[in-house]
Amino acid sequence: MASNGWGTLFKITTWGESHGKAVGVVIDGCPAGLPLCVEEIDQALAQRAPGKSPYTSPRDEADRAEILSGVFEGQTTGAPLSIAIANRNCDSSKYEPIKELLRPGHANSTYLQKYGVFDYRGGGRSSARETACRVAAGAVAKKILRHYGDIQVAAYVAQIGAVQAASQEHNWSRLREHTYASALYCPDAAATTAMSALLERALAEGDSVGGIVAFIVNPVPKALGDPVYEKLEAKLAHALMGLPAAKGFEIGSGFAGATWKGSEHNDSFIIHEGAARCATNHAGGLLGGITTGMPLYGRVAFKPASSIRKSLPTVTIEGKPATFTLPEGSRHDPCVAIRAVPVVEAMVALVLVDALLLDRSARL
Amino acid sequence: MASNGWGTLFKITTWGESHGKAVGVVIDGCPAGLPLCVEEIDQALAQRAPGKSPYTSPRDEADRAEILSGVFEGQTTGAPLSIAIANRNCDSSKYEPIKELLRPGHANSTYLQKYGVFDYRGGGRSSARETACRVAAGAVAKKILRHYGDIQVAAYVAQIGAVQAASQEHNWSRLREHTYASALYCPDAAATTAMSALLERALAEGDSVGGIVAFIVNPVPKALGDPVYEKLEAKLAHALMGLPAAKGFEIGSGFAGATWKGSEHNDSFIIHEGAARCATNHAGGLLGGITTGMPLYGRVAFKPASSIRKSLPTVTIEGKPATFTLPEGSRHDPCVAIRAVPVVEAMVALVLVDALLLDRSARL
Amino acid sequence: MASNGWGTLFKITTWGESHGKAVGVVIDGCPAGLPLCVEEIDQALAQRAPGKSPYTSPRDEADRAEILSGVFEGQTTGAPLSIAIANRNCDSSKYEPIKELLRPGHANSTYLQKYGVFDYRGGGRSSARETACRVAAGAVAKKILRHYGDIQVAAYVAQIGAVQAASQEHNWSRLREHTYASALYCPDAAATTAMSALLERALAEGDSVGGIVAFIVNPVPKALGDPVYEKLEAKLAHALMGLPAAKGFEIGSGFAGATWKGSEHNDSFIIHEGAARCATNHAGGLLGGITTGMPLYGRVAFKPASSIRKSLPTVTIEGKPATFTLPEGSRHDPCVAIRAVPVVEAMVALVLVDALLLDRSARL
Amino acid sequence: MASNGWGTLFKITTWGESHGKAVGVVIDGCPAGLPLCVEEIDQALAQRAPGKSPYTSPRDEADRAEILSGVFEGQTTGAPLSIAIANRNCDSSKYEPIKELLRPGHANSTYLQKYGVFDYRGGGRSSARETACRVAAGAVAKKILRHYGDIQVAAYVAQIGAVQAASQEHNWSRLREHTYASALYCPDAAATTAMSALLERALAEGDSVGGIVAFIVNPVPKALGDPVYEKLEAKLAHALMGLPAAKGFEIGSGFAGATWKGSEHNDSFIIHEGAARCATNHAGGLLGGITTGMPLYGRVAFKPASSIRKSLPTVTIEGKPATFTLPEGSRHDPCVAIRAVPVVEAMVALVLVDALLLDRSARL
């Protein structure tokens, strides 16, 4: 089945394996007339940057995108944008010793079952390397959002292990300034210190920890999203639960909202500067799947990375008991939530651009 | 935009408003050769039953489905199944007094913004009445699942307010027996007592409470789901976050998994009865978006129902301050999670049937 | 596979068999704010009217549509429109004698092969009865087209057997006035006389004849359609080749254009009333799959109806030689092209509405 | 709108402009386990070969594909296949003089209208250069078809101008041997001679001529295709009418069939080698949109190429009268039907592979 794409009118298709020649994305349906240069994409890729901190696994060189089509004289033409990002520093030989082992917590066993074959080099297609393509496409989507009323998408690390950052919903400017200045993509300095200690300990133990990424969109145009099966929260959930290692999704009050009473949860309407708006925003900016105009916010939970230095019991493809040990020199992150921050932003941006374009067909 | 459908190969489209003539669903892509009679659909509708308990809002008569097409001599033909369910007991006049008010926590404000018009009678298209169509389609999907290795989908109320039921993952037979025997669709008797007390109090206060519904699928064929953007958990999240009042989704360890270490979370592989399987199932039955063969389990959080007896400040469509009071005699549930149980089962079944059909194209 | 629908943003799904309870259509994605009443649909159904002339097979009563959802206080709400049309006068018993026979030129053999089952009553799902649903949906689409610059879609019988009507492209008002006034839906009176004689002869012989339906759209907004794989002519071809008995499709110069030279075929640009336009229109209103603003015109070829009074050699389902004879009293048309006229109009209208809505996403 | 892709389960997306860095295709949904090497794709590209004959416009070097992803150890993995083909020999400067002119018969005027921008270098995205990507994807599709009962797709030039080749439906082996041996891709030697003379004359006059390409599939599995809106002939029509310069499509008897009687057209069923089959094949291998098992055959009409040496009156983008003259040294074909032959084969193969995969979901 064709499962490597996302979107209805603004549609991406990604391709490439961790240790293949390159990874890339084709964007089909990008509106014409958007100024675009490759540096904007490279900047977005740098935020997902290998080598940025001790907490994200390094590649030697920064990712460089190449725009192969769809831009003419500095702006989009309505033709597909093809963007490729070369894979460098790919020594696949180190994966030879584990090519016959089912990897605990990893997709090689299910890919083998489904396809009868698995590209074991660095995780192949199931590698988080694929998310570079999402970030590249997200850079284009974010630029389109800025065109429409300067819509901004922000994400940040809200929790690592049990350490929680203070909520950032009411401090938008701090969020924008501090998130990417932090090695952990967490705008809360105190939490960052505690999280760093936790990560150091996990690294020392050869282990990994899970985390939670929060996202906020502000300002948000009214009336985005569609009812019933294509509610905006449903599409966000789809987009974000498709990220590697994602285990949970919340919008607005989320799971905590299940413990509230209706009289507490309902957001009253008031008149604000001459127009109706919600007095509070427990809904997270959505009613009936459609944006209210209030900020959109939610969270994504990520399990601890399955790739750890600790050895684990497993079995071989032939069904013999064995021990899985991560190859020396293979890249792995102690907490995938960190690097997920720009990827979450990208996916949220992709969902919103599609919703913007789709909304144009709602009325005569 | 066409947002009233779900599925790729097994595709449903639903129609109808709360107080229109009927609601219904067209199933396009149902495999031929499935024995089917209308009583099977009526039984499923009875589980979503109005009038079943003090905790779900009553309609006077049981829902009766009519199969208008797609079944010939007792079995499906491959042609679309059209199923209609009449709306009875629909007195729309009581909604007149609120037709000019923005309803807090409700979709009429966003529908108005998007479409310029809103069918205010009982919530119109945004009413949970639409979920009857999901249950009808789910009954067909569940029957297909039983055809394939007797795959069973079960859901139950796992939490109401702060009262949690004991986990049911390891007691499948109790789950099947006790859930629908309980007025709260909760197989844990002790929790049911506490939940009932909570609901009585909410009813007395004219208020509502939130809740959490858990779901389990067992047994699960291996290799269902697709990688990258169509991971099975992503499609489940999409399907379930599209339910009215859903605010959160988890698969496997979920948000709690974010606090674990990788060495704890990774499910080791062992040999069991001659075949490789996971020793534990923190993943919730999925790796890389594809089923491992272990049970699939997850949870959906529902906010407290927005329709409550307590009055709330609001504004009129013209932007004047007003008070919203639920019309006398209008139906409302103190906790939408209860009635959501069969709907969650239906959506999970729809996702799985589509995944079963899609999986047939993975290999030569 | 889900194959009973059409459209991307304005999406229809049809259901129902010839001799089931009803046939119907769900329109998902109809823009809100369109005034609509059931009489408008009934008028369209009357043009596809059983009993209208000696040349189309009669049902006793006129079709009556019922709008089950999606219209509130006389206008569309953005919710799905569900339209049902009851089947009356359905005596299925006469099909009993032929239920074990493969019908020459008919779909029961291929349906049996594909699905293992066939609803033999009057052709079941493969019956042209399904096209009533297309006409009902087309009535809504045509109304939307009138809203946008009064776009008009017209079709007419251009040929029956070897008898050709004069081209109608340059006589739009005559076309609109005379087509539906003619029992053969042919605005050329001289050709109508010759065609009638041909049809009388075919009826007398118990035979059928083929025909060609031409369509014209005028005026046509510029810039509708999309490049490469979704060219407007490609979508028109898809929509029209999906009609029962369709064997060929042409746009603009069509097959005749293959015999021309480029210097003759190229439509020069000129200045007309201050704007650039094509001096001629051999292209048929499309360049690169996108409308030029010139009238859109093309043709659809229909084979002679497979249901004829003459007996034909065939085999039974079990593979024994047999003779196929049409049951006494079963309905059949001597030339399906006649009744196809309003159906062609409906499909062209559906394609154009979708193109109008899709075009809104082309530019920032 | 996303219009640069084709397919439901076997899905292609193409990208690239005539004078950009490269063109390419991503195939999403290719079944795993298909042996594949780049030489197989290069061979297919050679059939669409620039420089092959005096009648197709030359590029200096043969196209070379690069497989960037989706193949591991010589076989497909189920991951997307990304195939890129570099553009060489692209001197865009010669297009400068015409960049302000509306090109008669060409898409730059409609692209400008739709997108507000046009990549004028060699036709940009509207160039037939894009069809190289279709041929590359078609090479993969053809290999899958050979895997399933050795299904073969063949196309050939059936007509150029008024010169018709003899029908090839009953001489499959000659067709396979002679088509690609002919400079005109026409297996009929006598017709080839007359066609060549016609082309020489057109070249001498700086003009172009139209043509017709026929296609045949043999053997054909039964039960491919879906009823109603996704009939196989409808999908073939969509796929083939999306080719540059296509103006008409026929299946089986086509437009000629409109002049027949039903008693002549209906294909009787007989017993052949113990099984039921059609005695004749006027239907072209399809009944009700589903394959009968008889050969599938049809035709596509192409208009004369719009790029000719003769000058034509036109207007500038600003609406001033002007004369269009093709730039010196720009490539153009005297008859696009020739080079369309492998492209038609590719599109037919893509449609059939999708139909094969989709058919797996028809029955339980």
CSV table of N, CA, C and O in Angstrom, one decimal, chain B residues 3 8 26 41 80 119 122 148 170 174 177-178 194 197 231 286 359:
chain,number,residue,atom,x,y,z
B,3,SER,N,-15.6,15.2,4.2
B,3,SER,CA,-15.0,14.8,5.5
B,3,SER,C,-15.8,13.8,6.2
B,3,SER,O,-15.6,13.5,7.4
B,8,THR,N,-9.9,3.3,3.2
B,8,THR,CA,-9.3,3.3,1.9
B,8,THR,C,-9.9,2.2,1.0
B,8,THR,O,-10.4,2.5,0.0
B,26,VAL,N,-23.1,4.5,4.1
B,26,VAL,CA,-22.9,3.6,2.9
B,26,VAL,C,-21.5,3.0,3.1
B,26,VAL,O,-20.5,3.7,3.4
B,41,ILE,N,-27.0,-6.0,12.9
B,41,ILE,CA,-26.8,-4.5,13.1
B,41,ILE,C,-27.6,-4.0,14.2
B,41,ILE,O,-27.1,-3.2,15.0
B,80,PRO,N,-22.2,-1.6,-2.8
B,80,PRO,CA,-22.3,-0.8,-1.6
B,80,PRO,C,-23.5,-1.3,-0.7
B,80,PRO,O,-24.6,-1.5,-1.2
B,119,ASP,N,-27.6,23.8,11.6
B,119,ASP,CA,-28.8,23.1,11.9
B,119,ASP,C,-28.8,23.0,13.4
B,119,ASP,O,-28.2,22.1,14.0
B,122,GLY,N,-31.0,19.9,18.0
B,122,GLY,CA,-30.3,18.8,18.6
B,122,GLY,C,-28.9,18.6,18.3
B,122,GLY,O,-28.3,17.5,18.4
B,148,TYR,N,-11.8,-13.8,9.9
B,148,TYR,CA,-10.3,-13.9,9.8
B,148,TYR,C,-9.7,-14.3,11.2
B,148,TYR,O,-9.3,-13.5,11.9
B,170,HIS,N,-5.4,-8.6,31.0
B,170,HIS,CA,-5.1,-10.0,31.2
B,170,HIS,C,-6.2,-10.9,31.6
B,170,HIS,O,-6.1,-12.0,32.1
B,174,ARG,N,-13.3,-12.4,31.2
B,174,ARG,CA,-14.1,-11.5,32.1
B,174,ARG,C,-14.6,-10.3,31.4
B,174,ARG,O,-15.7,-9.8,31.5
B,177,GLU,N,-17.5,-10.9,29.1
B,177,GLU,CA,-18.7,-11.3,29.8
B,177,GLU,C,-19.3,-10.1,30.5
B,177,GLU,O,-20.5,-9.9,30.6
B,178,HIS,N,-18.4,-9.3,31.2
B,178,HIS,CA,-18.9,-8.3,32.2
B,178,HIS,C,-19.2,-7.0,31.6
B,178,HIS,O,-20.0,-6.2,32.2
B,194,ALA,N,-18.2,2.8,42.5
B,194,ALA,CA,-17.7,4.2,42.8
B,194,ALA,C,-18.1,5.1,41.7
B,194,ALA,O,-18.4,6.3,41.9
B,197,ALA,N,-21.7,6.2,41.9
B,197,ALA,CA,-21.9,7.3,42.9
B,197,ALA,C,-21.5,8.6,42.3
B,197,ALA,O,-22.2,9.7,42.5
B,231,LYS,N,1.0,4.3,9.8
B,231,LYS,CA,1.2,3.3,10.9
B,231,LYS,C,-0.2,3.0,11.5
B,231,LYS,O,-1.1,3.9,11.6
B,286,LEU,N,2.4,-3.2,18.5
B,286,LEU,CA,2.8,-2.6,17.3
B,286,LEU,C,4.3,-2.2,17.3
B,286,LEU,O,4.7,-1.6,18.3
B,359,ASP,N,-3.2,-5.1,3.5
B,359,ASP,CA,-2.0,-5.9,3.7
B,359,ASP,C,-1.8,-6.9,2.5
B,359,ASP,O,-0.7,-7.3,2.3
